[in-house]
C-alpha cells in the first residue's frame, strides 16, 4: 500500500464508551466532558501542526487524557478489587509496525509515554508488571506514588460495586462511565460501563499511529489484562491502511481481534474505513458480548468514530480547524 | 463459514524453530527429539480418537511438550537474565473464539492447563503475574516450586549467553534451539535461537483449536512477553477457518499479527492454508525480523508446517495413523 496522494492530517480521540445518556448526566457534567475533549484535541493539534510524527501526536493526546481525572486512564484510573490501580497502555506506528505495550503498571505517571519509550528502545515490545515499571524508570519516565492515581470518585465507585456484589452474592466488575459512576444512584449493571482512552492520528507526512491507555475495570481481579495493550485487539496501525484504537469489553475485543480485523478488511477486501469499522462493531463483536466502540483513521484521513453502546466520548480535529466533540449516539460532532 | 462436509481429524505440533542443522546436533540428540515428538503426538492422539474436543487435545499435546525438558516450555524452560523462569501460555477454541492467556507465571506446573482453566472460567481471558498464579491455584492447577522448571542445561545456556554479553559489551538475549544450546561450543547468535511449543487440532467433531506455551528467551529482561499469549499474534483459532500456533522472534510476530493474518487471508481472500501461511512466514514477517515458523490446520484438516529458519521441530498425526515428525528444512515428515 502507498500513502494517498491527497490526505487530510487529523487527530481523533475517544474517552471511553458505555451507557452515557442525556438523562444520566447533568448539563454541567456533560459540559465538563466536552471541554476536556476539546482541550485534549487542541493540545495535540499543536504537535500535529508543528509536524510531529503521528506516534508522538497520538501519545500526546493520550497523555492529556491520562492526566484528566474524568477519564479512566492515568490519574482517575479505576480501582481493582484490591483497591489498587493497574494500568495498561500501547502505541503503534504504522510506518514500520513498531509498537510498545505495557500491562499491569502502577507507578508510571503516564503509561502511554512508557509504551512509547518501549517502542523506541527497539527491544521487547510487550512488558508487564514491576519489570515494566523498572524499564520505564530507567528510560526517564516520571514515576509517582501508587495513590497518585486515586480519586475520591473512583474509590466511591469501587465501594458501590463491592457493596452491590455483596448484596447480590456474585462477583461483579464494572466498566466505566455510567449514571452510577456520576451519581451513585442508579443500579449497578456491569455490562454498561467501560473506560479506556485512545487516539488515532494521520500526520502531515501521511503517516498513521494509534495509542490506547486504560485503568481497567472497577473491582476487576488484579492481574486481569484487557484489549488495550494487545496489539491487533485494542490497538493497531499499518501504513497505507488504518490506525485503530478501541474501547469496550476487552475480552470480546481480544477474542475478535477487533483492531486487526478492521485493518485486514480494508487491506484485503478494499473496504472503506466506515465499512470495516461498522462490520466489526455491529457484526463481529456483538455475538461475543463486545459492547463498546473504536476510533479509526484511514490513509487519506477518513475518520470513523463507531460504537454500539449508548454513548462514546469522542472528538476529532484537523491541522488548523476547530475541535469537534460528541458524547451520545445519534449526536453529530460539534464545537464544545 | 461452516464446517467442511469432509474433513480429516488431525493434530500438528511444533517444538520451536531456529538454527537446527544436521551438523549441529549429534545423531543421538536428533533421535531424542524425534522420539519426544512422536511420544507427544501419540499421547494426544489417544484423546483425539476418544472424541475429546479440539481444545482439550491441543492442551494435552502442549502439556506433554511442557513436561519434556528438551523443549523450552514448562520443565526445561530457559532462564531470564535474573536466573528466574517466566512462562506464558495461551489456548483458543475456534467454535466460539473462547480463549485464555497467561503471561509471566513461575509456579504453575503446566501453564497451558491454567490457560484452559482461564478460558473455561468465562471471565477475564488474559491474566498476568502472581495474580494469574493465584487464579491457577484456585482452579486446582498443580503448583510447583520455582526451581522445578530448572535444568542444568538451561542454566549453562544462561551463563554462556551472559558471558558472551559481557565479552561483547552489549545486551544479548537468546532464543532457543541451536548448536550452542547443545554443545556450548558454537558462537552465540541471538537471532538463531527461538523456542516455544504449540499444537493445532481439528477434532472428530470438525472443530478447531490452537495452544501455545513458552519459556521465553534465555537472558531476556524479566517482564518481557512475546507473541505466544497474545491472541492473534502467536495463537489463534476460528471455526471454519484455521487454527494457528507460532514460534519465533515474538516481537515480529506481534507486530505482524501473524496468526490472525493467516486466518484473515483464508477467510477474506479464500487462500488455502498453505498459501496463507507461506505469505505470512515468507513475506510478512521477514521484513520485521520475523525468523521462525508456525503450524496451522484448516477446517478440512489441511496442515501446514511452515518456517523460514533452518529447522523447526514438528510433527503431525491423524486419528489412527502413525506419528510423522521432522526437524530440518527440506526434510519430509517420516516416522520417528
XYZ file of C-alpha atoms in Angstrom:
672
model
C 0.000 0.000 0.000
C 1.206 3.532 -0.584
C 0.322 6.801 1.038
C -2.588 8.554 -0.622
C -1.528 11.463 -2.766
C -4.189 13.616 -1.156
C -4.833 13.314 2.520
C -6.054 15.445 5.404
C -3.990 15.260 8.600
C -6.299 14.606 11.514
C -6.495 13.537 15.155
C -9.396 11.540 16.569
C -9.778 10.632 20.242
C -12.055 8.652 22.489
C -12.547 8.781 26.234
C -14.422 5.522 26.658
C -17.821 4.153 25.688
C -20.800 2.904 27.632
C -24.227 3.795 28.905
C -23.971 7.522 28.577
C -27.374 9.135 28.143
C -28.546 12.699 28.457
C -30.788 11.723 31.362
C -27.926 10.233 33.334
C -25.532 13.174 33.396
C -26.183 16.719 34.494
C -25.675 19.516 31.950
C -22.670 20.717 33.931
C -21.090 17.251 33.831
C -21.730 16.985 30.096
C -20.042 20.297 29.538
C -17.051 19.269 31.635
C -16.508 16.236 29.379
C -16.931 18.308 26.207
C -14.471 20.889 27.461
C -11.971 18.202 28.400
C -12.194 16.541 24.993
C -11.732 19.923 23.290
C -8.706 20.776 25.416
C -7.068 17.439 24.635
C -7.676 17.868 20.910
C -6.299 21.403 20.938
C -3.225 20.302 22.879
C -2.461 17.512 20.437
C -3.243 19.744 17.452
C -0.249 21.913 18.323
C 2.047 18.935 17.842
C 0.284 17.906 14.644
C 0.626 21.380 13.160
C 4.288 21.529 14.182
C 4.960 18.492 12.022
C 5.444 15.944 14.813
C 5.287 12.290 13.757
C 1.950 10.532 14.182
C 3.036 8.423 17.157
C 4.114 11.492 19.115
C 0.839 13.255 18.392
C -1.174 10.195 19.391
C 0.834 9.757 22.574
C 0.408 13.433 23.461
C -3.359 13.175 23.053
C -3.489 10.068 25.226
C -1.151 11.614 27.788
C -3.539 14.555 28.136
C -6.438 12.127 28.536
C -4.455 10.232 31.192
C -3.892 13.488 33.058
C -7.611 14.263 33.138
C -9.357 12.575 36.087
C -12.661 12.421 34.194
C -11.323 9.512 32.147
C -10.337 6.013 33.253
C -6.618 6.076 32.498
C -3.690 7.528 34.395
C -4.969 9.895 37.087
C -8.566 8.919 37.633
C -7.980 5.261 36.842
C -10.478 2.952 38.484
C -9.650 0.649 41.405
C -9.152 -3.110 41.245
C -10.858 -5.397 43.752
C -7.779 -4.956 45.954
C -8.213 -1.158 45.864
C -5.084 -0.813 43.753
C -4.589 0.608 40.274
C -3.276 -1.429 37.362
C -2.881 0.334 34.088
C -2.152 -0.821 30.554
C -1.091 1.159 27.502
C 0.021 0.655 23.927
C 1.267 2.682 20.993
C 1.763 1.521 17.416
C 3.332 3.310 14.458
C 2.032 2.396 11.022
C 5.165 3.219 9.065
C 7.158 0.219 10.288
C 4.659 -1.582 12.530
C 6.786 -0.633 15.541
C 4.894 -0.913 18.800
C 5.232 -0.807 22.564
C 2.833 -2.264 25.144
C 2.788 -2.305 28.932
C 0.366 -4.105 31.219
C -0.117 -4.053 34.961
C 1.837 -0.903 35.842
C 1.036 1.057 38.981
C 3.700 3.728 39.403
C 4.257 5.212 35.929
C 2.561 8.593 35.757
C 1.858 8.306 32.032
C 1.739 4.685 30.914
C 1.400 5.728 27.277
C 4.741 7.535 27.385
C 6.349 4.425 28.815
C 4.828 2.466 25.936
C 6.404 4.950 23.510
C 9.767 4.603 25.266
C 9.480 0.834 24.912
C 8.705 1.161 21.217
C 11.625 3.484 20.658
C 14.057 1.289 22.588
C 13.716 -1.313 19.838
C 13.919 -4.370 22.090
C 10.962 -6.142 23.670
C 7.626 -4.728 22.502
C 5.493 -6.001 25.398
C 6.412 -5.810 29.078
C 4.396 -6.417 32.240
C 4.323 -5.611 35.932
C 7.177 -4.369 38.050
C 9.736 -5.127 35.372
C 7.879 -2.801 33.022
C 7.978 -0.135 35.734
C 11.720 -0.557 36.195
C 12.146 -0.212 32.450
C 10.056 2.960 32.397
C 12.039 4.436 35.244
C 15.339 3.611 33.546
C 14.055 5.385 30.422
C 13.403 8.541 32.409
C 9.629 8.265 32.624
C 8.102 10.124 35.553
C 7.259 7.789 38.421
C 4.663 8.540 41.087
C 3.367 7.008 44.303
C 0.649 4.416 43.830
C -2.002 6.655 45.357
C -1.272 9.446 42.886
C -3.839 7.892 40.546
C -6.561 7.695 43.185
C -9.541 9.992 43.151
C -12.378 10.139 45.647
C -14.948 9.448 42.961
C -13.253 6.235 41.815
C -12.988 4.956 45.381
C -16.698 5.580 45.894
C -17.286 3.687 42.629
C -15.335 0.716 43.972
C -17.201 0.671 47.273
C -20.535 0.861 45.449
C -19.645 -2.035 43.175
C -18.346 -4.105 46.063
C -21.482 -3.434 48.119
C -23.644 -4.466 45.174
C -21.574 -7.631 44.741
C -22.026 -8.461 48.407
C -25.757 -7.861 48.152
C -26.180 -9.931 45.002
C -23.902 -12.691 46.191
C -21.963 -12.814 42.940
C -18.775 -11.358 41.665
C -19.161 -8.071 39.873
C -16.869 -5.941 37.874
C -17.750 -2.595 36.447
C -16.557 -0.961 33.318
C -16.536 2.806 33.477
C -18.837 5.665 32.573
C -22.450 5.415 33.593
C -25.015 7.312 35.532
C -23.983 5.309 38.549
C -20.401 6.456 38.341
C -21.653 10.011 38.470
C -24.459 9.845 40.966
C -24.023 6.562 42.817
C -27.807 6.314 42.481
C -28.555 4.049 39.542
C -28.491 0.265 39.981
C -25.281 -1.467 39.005
C -25.098 -3.067 35.611
C -21.595 -4.234 34.939
C -22.246 -4.516 31.226
C -22.973 -0.843 30.897
C -19.711 0.725 31.859
C -16.379 0.717 30.092
C -13.467 3.054 30.133
C -10.342 3.477 28.100
C -8.833 6.411 26.281
C -7.261 6.434 22.856
C -6.121 8.433 19.884
C -5.518 7.807 16.197
C -3.551 10.188 14.015
C -2.726 10.816 10.382
C 0.192 13.246 10.485
C 1.319 15.882 7.980
C 3.748 13.361 6.483
C 0.914 10.959 5.691
C 1.876 8.545 8.460
C -0.501 6.730 10.804
C -0.318 5.865 14.507
C -2.623 4.684 17.279
C -2.346 4.819 21.072
C -4.560 3.459 23.849
C -4.420 3.617 27.662
C -6.691 2.238 30.340
C -7.217 1.890 34.059
C -9.156 -1.339 33.561
C -12.408 -2.269 35.258
C -13.695 -1.194 38.660
C -13.404 -4.140 41.065
C -11.623 -6.268 38.448
C -9.438 -9.169 39.504
C -5.901 -7.898 39.922
C -3.778 -9.225 37.072
C -6.572 -9.086 34.502
C -5.471 -7.518 31.226
C -7.931 -6.236 28.647
C -7.548 -5.482 24.952
C -5.840 -2.084 25.208
C -2.212 -3.344 25.286
C -2.883 -6.281 22.978
C -1.638 -5.324 19.518
C -4.307 -6.271 16.986
C -7.075 -6.272 19.613
C -7.326 -2.816 21.217
C -4.670 -1.008 19.195
C -3.307 -1.317 15.659
C -1.782 0.858 12.944
C -0.476 -0.024 9.494
C 0.957 2.327 6.911
C -1.368 2.996 3.998
C -4.218 1.144 5.691
C -5.596 2.410 9.010
C -4.920 3.287 12.654
C -7.390 1.958 15.249
C -7.940 2.405 19.000
C -10.735 0.522 20.775
C -12.742 0.821 23.989
C -15.198 -1.651 25.396
C -15.487 -5.119 26.858
C -11.842 -6.097 26.468
C -12.403 -9.834 26.439
C -14.598 -9.587 23.345
C -12.191 -7.257 21.575
C -9.366 -9.747 22.195
C -11.427 -12.729 21.015
C -12.482 -10.832 17.911
C -9.014 -9.385 17.142
C -11.008 -6.196 16.715
C -8.399 -3.678 15.594
C -6.588 -6.029 13.226
C -9.857 -7.194 11.720
C -10.647 -3.592 10.771
C -7.228 -3.321 9.117
C -7.500 -6.681 7.357
C -10.893 -5.845 5.851
C -9.574 -2.547 4.491
C -6.328 -4.037 3.213
C -7.582 -7.357 1.871
C -11.166 -6.534 0.841
C -10.743 -2.888 -0.098
C -13.483 -1.792 2.296
C -13.685 1.832 3.381
C -12.823 2.762 6.952
C -16.534 3.235 7.658
C -17.469 -0.132 6.186
C -14.763 -2.032 8.047
C -15.410 -0.411 11.416
C -19.172 -0.907 11.089
C -18.650 -4.577 10.270
C -16.500 -5.108 13.352
C -18.566 -3.037 15.803
C -22.018 -4.096 14.635
C -21.469 -7.649 13.367
C -18.239 -9.230 14.652
C -18.263 -8.045 18.257
C -21.921 -8.183 19.431
C -22.145 -12.011 19.369
C -19.053 -12.017 21.615
C -20.622 -9.584 24.080
C -18.464 -6.866 22.624
C -20.189 -3.695 23.771
C -18.064 -0.668 23.024
C -16.577 1.249 20.191
C -13.490 2.297 18.325
C -11.959 5.196 16.503
C -10.135 4.776 13.205
C -8.425 6.924 10.614
C -7.507 5.764 7.125
C -4.569 6.670 4.900
C -6.478 9.579 3.348
C -7.721 10.957 6.670
C -11.149 9.345 6.608
C -12.257 9.143 10.248
C -14.725 6.691 11.758
C -15.977 7.026 15.328
C -18.059 3.881 15.629
C -19.772 2.306 18.656
C -22.633 0.016 19.592
C -23.168 1.369 23.114
C -25.379 4.313 24.068
C -22.540 6.762 24.009
C -18.830 7.251 23.446
C -16.822 10.306 24.478
C -15.202 11.283 21.204
C -13.849 14.059 19.086
C -11.638 14.999 16.183
C -9.637 17.947 14.917
C -7.802 18.827 11.726
C -4.493 20.581 11.391
C -5.988 24.044 11.780
C -9.698 23.618 12.299
C -11.874 23.685 15.371
C -12.181 20.792 17.820
C -15.388 18.841 17.276
C -16.757 16.640 20.038
C -19.749 14.427 20.865
C -20.935 12.112 23.596
C -24.231 10.407 22.733
C -25.381 8.118 19.951
C -27.058 9.938 17.085
C -25.282 13.130 18.005
C -23.297 14.969 15.354
C -19.833 16.254 16.155
C -19.935 19.933 17.122
C -17.730 22.511 18.816
C -17.666 22.127 22.602
C -18.212 -20.214 7.451
C -19.422 -23.747 8.018
C -17.622 -26.922 8.841
C -16.425 -28.798 5.773
C -18.572 -31.798 4.999
C -15.451 -33.905 4.576
C -12.550 -33.426 6.912
C -9.706 -35.421 8.397
C -9.165 -35.007 12.158
C -5.529 -34.244 12.803
C -3.025 -32.972 15.354
C 0.058 -30.959 14.416
C 2.719 -29.850 16.891
C 5.881 -27.789 16.980
C 8.692 -27.698 19.497
C 10.325 -24.471 18.396
C 12.224 -23.240 15.356
C 15.715 -21.914 14.810
C 19.160 -22.803 13.586
C 18.834 -26.526 13.708
C 21.165 -28.245 11.248
C 22.327 -31.812 10.936
C 25.883 -30.701 11.623
C 24.972 -29.046 14.893
C 23.274 -31.941 16.656
C 24.560 -35.431 17.267
C 22.578 -38.362 15.843
C 21.623 -39.374 19.385
C 20.288 -35.887 20.125
C 18.338 -35.855 16.863
C 16.772 -39.170 17.740
C 15.847 -37.971 21.223
C 13.898 -35.060 19.690
C 12.199 -37.306 17.155
C 11.211 -39.771 19.854
C 9.881 -36.978 22.038
C 7.779 -35.519 19.225
C 6.398 -38.990 18.439
C 5.513 -39.655 22.068
C 3.695 -36.338 22.360
C 1.724 -36.996 19.178
C 0.781 -40.477 20.301
C -0.299 -39.209 23.703
C -2.528 -36.552 22.200
C -3.844 -38.964 19.577
C -5.486 -41.018 22.319
C -7.602 -38.021 23.292
C -8.393 -37.220 19.669
C -9.538 -40.761 18.978
C -11.629 -40.788 22.145
C -13.623 -37.856 20.782
C -12.231 -35.144 23.049
C -12.875 -31.562 21.947
C -10.111 -29.862 19.980
C -9.034 -27.556 22.808
C -8.512 -30.494 25.168
C -6.459 -32.364 22.592
C -4.344 -29.287 21.853
C -3.801 -28.627 25.546
C -2.819 -32.250 26.143
C -0.233 -32.098 23.349
C 1.207 -28.871 24.725
C 1.155 -30.229 28.285
C 3.243 -33.187 27.143
C 5.663 -30.807 25.411
C 5.844 -28.720 28.603
C 6.701 -31.849 30.563
C 9.588 -32.710 28.250
C 12.806 -30.888 29.232
C 14.059 -30.899 25.622
C 11.652 -28.096 24.796
C 11.552 -24.511 26.061
C 8.253 -24.550 27.944
C 7.310 -25.818 31.366
C 10.067 -28.054 32.704
C 13.140 -27.142 30.691
C 12.097 -23.508 30.268
C 15.012 -21.159 29.737
C 16.241 -18.696 32.351
C 15.678 -14.931 32.343
C 18.551 -12.521 32.988
C 17.675 -12.782 36.683
C 18.030 -16.574 36.543
C 14.291 -16.989 37.029
C 11.681 -18.598 34.822
C 8.734 -16.707 33.386
C 6.325 -18.636 31.268
C 3.445 -17.673 29.008
C 0.699 -19.801 27.509
C -2.497 -19.487 25.503
C -5.317 -21.641 24.241
C -8.061 -20.680 21.796
C -11.137 -22.597 20.692
C -12.405 -21.904 17.194
C -16.044 -22.780 17.819
C -16.816 -19.668 19.874
C -13.494 -17.793 19.821
C -13.120 -18.525 23.545
C -9.563 -18.109 24.741
C -7.365 -17.984 27.811
C -3.887 -16.439 28.099
C -1.371 -16.190 30.927
C 1.904 -14.309 30.966
C 4.721 -14.160 33.474
C 3.883 -17.201 35.588
C 6.590 -19.016 37.556
C 4.906 -21.587 39.764
C 2.251 -23.260 37.605
C 3.487 -26.675 36.549
C 1.587 -26.611 33.260
C 0.854 -23.070 32.135
C -1.247 -24.334 29.222
C -3.654 -26.048 31.608
C -4.008 -22.834 33.560
C -4.786 -21.075 30.275
C -7.503 -23.652 29.631
C -8.902 -23.137 33.131
C -8.997 -19.392 32.463
C -10.816 -19.958 29.183
C -13.339 -22.251 30.809
C -13.972 -19.902 33.739
C -15.564 -17.457 31.288
C -14.298 -14.264 32.946
C -11.073 -12.482 32.100
C -9.290 -14.037 29.124
C -5.819 -12.637 29.822
C -4.098 -12.600 33.216
C -0.514 -11.858 34.246
C 1.969 -12.458 37.025
C 1.217 -13.509 40.564
C -2.492 -12.859 40.179
C -2.552 -15.358 37.325
C -0.802 -17.851 39.574
C -3.338 -17.333 42.355
C -6.095 -17.874 39.813
C -4.473 -21.080 38.588
C -4.089 -22.365 42.130
C -7.716 -21.551 42.950
C -8.750 -23.531 39.856
C -6.902 -26.578 41.112
C -3.909 -26.380 38.790
C -0.791 -28.110 40.111
C 1.670 -25.626 41.588
C 5.384 -26.284 41.953
C 8.428 -24.586 43.425
C 10.127 -22.091 41.146
C 13.171 -24.297 40.688
C 11.068 -27.204 39.459
C 11.451 -25.822 35.922
C 15.240 -25.544 36.129
C 17.506 -27.907 34.286
C 21.293 -27.963 34.303
C 21.450 -27.469 30.552
C 19.349 -24.296 30.616
C 21.466 -22.821 33.399
C 24.617 -23.480 31.367
C 22.873 -21.789 28.429
C 22.203 -18.699 30.540
C 25.769 -18.498 31.798
C 27.086 -18.859 28.241
C 24.860 -16.089 26.945
C 25.730 -13.826 29.860
C 29.462 -14.431 29.381
C 29.125 -13.616 25.681
C 27.209 -10.449 26.542
C 29.919 -9.420 28.965
C 32.600 -10.091 26.358
C 30.780 -8.221 23.599
C 29.782 -5.346 25.835
C 26.177 -5.391 24.671
C 22.972 -6.857 25.886
C 22.178 -10.240 24.442
C 19.191 -12.448 24.561
C 18.998 -15.886 23.087
C 16.081 -17.669 21.618
C 16.263 -21.413 21.995
C 17.478 -24.370 19.969
C 20.880 -24.131 18.397
C 24.103 -25.997 18.315
C 25.270 -23.806 21.144
C 22.434 -24.846 23.376
C 23.535 -28.416 22.867
C 27.297 -28.172 22.854
C 28.141 -24.764 24.285
C 30.740 -24.620 21.508
C 29.271 -22.568 18.674
C 29.440 -18.769 18.828
C 26.353 -17.026 20.117
C 23.973 -15.567 17.616
C 20.851 -14.389 19.331
C 18.919 -14.317 16.068
C 19.353 -18.017 15.568
C 17.593 -19.449 18.555
C 13.921 -19.495 19.407
C 11.811 -21.759 21.472
C 8.138 -22.274 22.029
C 5.859 -25.259 21.817
C 2.433 -25.448 20.271
C -0.329 -27.592 18.887
C -3.204 -27.178 16.469
C -6.071 -29.628 16.239
C -9.063 -30.458 14.084
C -11.140 -32.804 16.195
C -13.567 -35.556 15.198
C -16.432 -33.098 15.517
C -14.870 -30.794 12.923
C -13.840 -28.209 15.499
C -10.541 -26.311 15.613
C -8.285 -25.224 18.477
C -4.759 -23.932 18.998
C -2.482 -23.848 22.042
C 0.980 -22.374 22.615
C 3.368 -22.315 25.585
C 6.817 -20.841 26.045
C 9.628 -20.268 28.486
C 10.689 -17.132 26.651
C 14.245 -16.171 25.745
C 17.457 -17.080 27.529
C 18.758 -13.996 29.354
C 15.649 -11.972 28.438
C 14.616 -8.984 30.516
C 12.242 -10.172 33.216
C 8.758 -8.943 32.385
C 9.186 -9.290 28.631
C 6.254 -11.016 26.963
C 6.442 -12.482 23.475
C 3.761 -13.455 20.999
C 2.714 -16.792 22.490
C -0.005 -15.460 24.856
C -1.065 -12.673 22.511
C -4.250 -13.798 20.782
C -3.904 -13.052 17.062
C -0.104 -12.959 17.228
C 1.203 -16.320 18.476
C -2.080 -18.186 18.787
C -5.433 -18.053 17.001
C -8.314 -20.342 16.063
C -11.571 -19.640 14.261
C -14.287 -22.108 13.381
C -14.420 -22.981 9.719
C -11.205 -21.089 9.005
C -7.974 -22.203 10.688
C -6.084 -22.861 13.936
C -2.545 -21.434 14.195
C 0.332 -21.677 16.681
C 3.568 -19.755 16.091
C 7.197 -19.902 17.224
C 9.928 -17.396 16.526
C 11.028 -13.857 17.254
C 7.985 -12.836 19.279
C 8.305 -9.119 18.682
C 7.946 -9.589 14.927
C 5.023 -11.977 15.300
C 3.245 -9.391 17.478
C 3.972 -6.518 15.076
C 2.787 -8.614 12.141
C -0.309 -10.030 13.918
C 0.977 -13.286 12.473
C -1.670 -15.808 13.483
C -4.647 -13.569 12.762
C -3.186 -12.552 9.411
C -3.134 -16.216 8.374
C -6.791 -16.508 9.380
C -7.798 -13.259 7.680
C -6.212 -14.260 4.380
C -8.019 -17.600 4.402
C -11.351 -16.115 5.475
C -11.348 -12.894 3.443
C -9.299 -13.851 0.376
C -10.145 -17.541 0.153
C -6.491 -18.553 0.221
C -5.559 -22.116 1.110
C -3.853 -22.822 4.434
C -0.569 -23.335 2.559
C -0.902 -20.071 0.648
C -1.770 -18.016 3.705
C 0.963 -19.456 5.919
C 3.593 -19.053 3.188
C 2.582 -15.430 2.691
C 2.955 -14.677 6.397
C 6.159 -16.643 7.011
C 7.981 -15.721 3.807
C 6.668 -12.236 3.004
C 5.021 -10.514 6.003
C 7.438 -11.493 8.778
C 10.957 -11.372 7.260
C 10.990 -7.547 6.847
C 10.139 -7.354 10.565
C 12.985 -9.657 11.530
C 10.460 -12.418 11.999
C 12.571 -15.560 11.925
C 10.540 -18.559 12.928
C 7.612 -20.633 11.864
C 4.081 -21.719 12.537
C 1.780 -24.683 12.331
C -1.741 -24.418 11.014
C -4.693 -26.671 10.301
C -7.683 -25.702 8.206
C -11.333 -26.656 8.505
C -10.850 -29.693 6.241
C -7.718 -30.910 8.020
C -5.185 -29.383 5.619
C -1.984 -28.991 7.646
C 0.824 -26.513 7.024
C 4.124 -26.664 8.923
C 5.819 -23.546 7.602
C 9.065 -21.825 8.691
C 11.784 -19.543 7.390
C 14.515 -20.722 9.769
C 16.874 -23.637 9.224
C 14.741 -26.017 11.169
C 11.583 -26.482 13.193
C 10.813 -29.419 15.459
C 7.468 -30.549 14.099
C 5.114 -33.412 13.545
C 1.569 -34.495 12.852
C -0.703 -37.456 13.385
C -4.144 -38.472 12.233
C -6.834 -40.171 14.241
C -5.386 -43.632 13.785
C -2.246 -43.273 11.701
C 1.416 -43.212 12.603
C 3.181 -40.184 14.080
C 5.204 -38.337 11.449
C 7.997 -35.997 12.515
C 10.753 -33.821 11.047
C 13.392 -31.366 12.205
C 15.271 -29.772 9.307
C 14.272 -27.667 6.332
C 13.688 -29.688 3.164
C 13.016 -32.782 5.204
C 9.839 -34.744 4.619
C 7.775 -35.910 7.556
C 8.560 -39.516 8.435
C 8.064 -41.966 11.286
C 10.456 -41.347 14.176
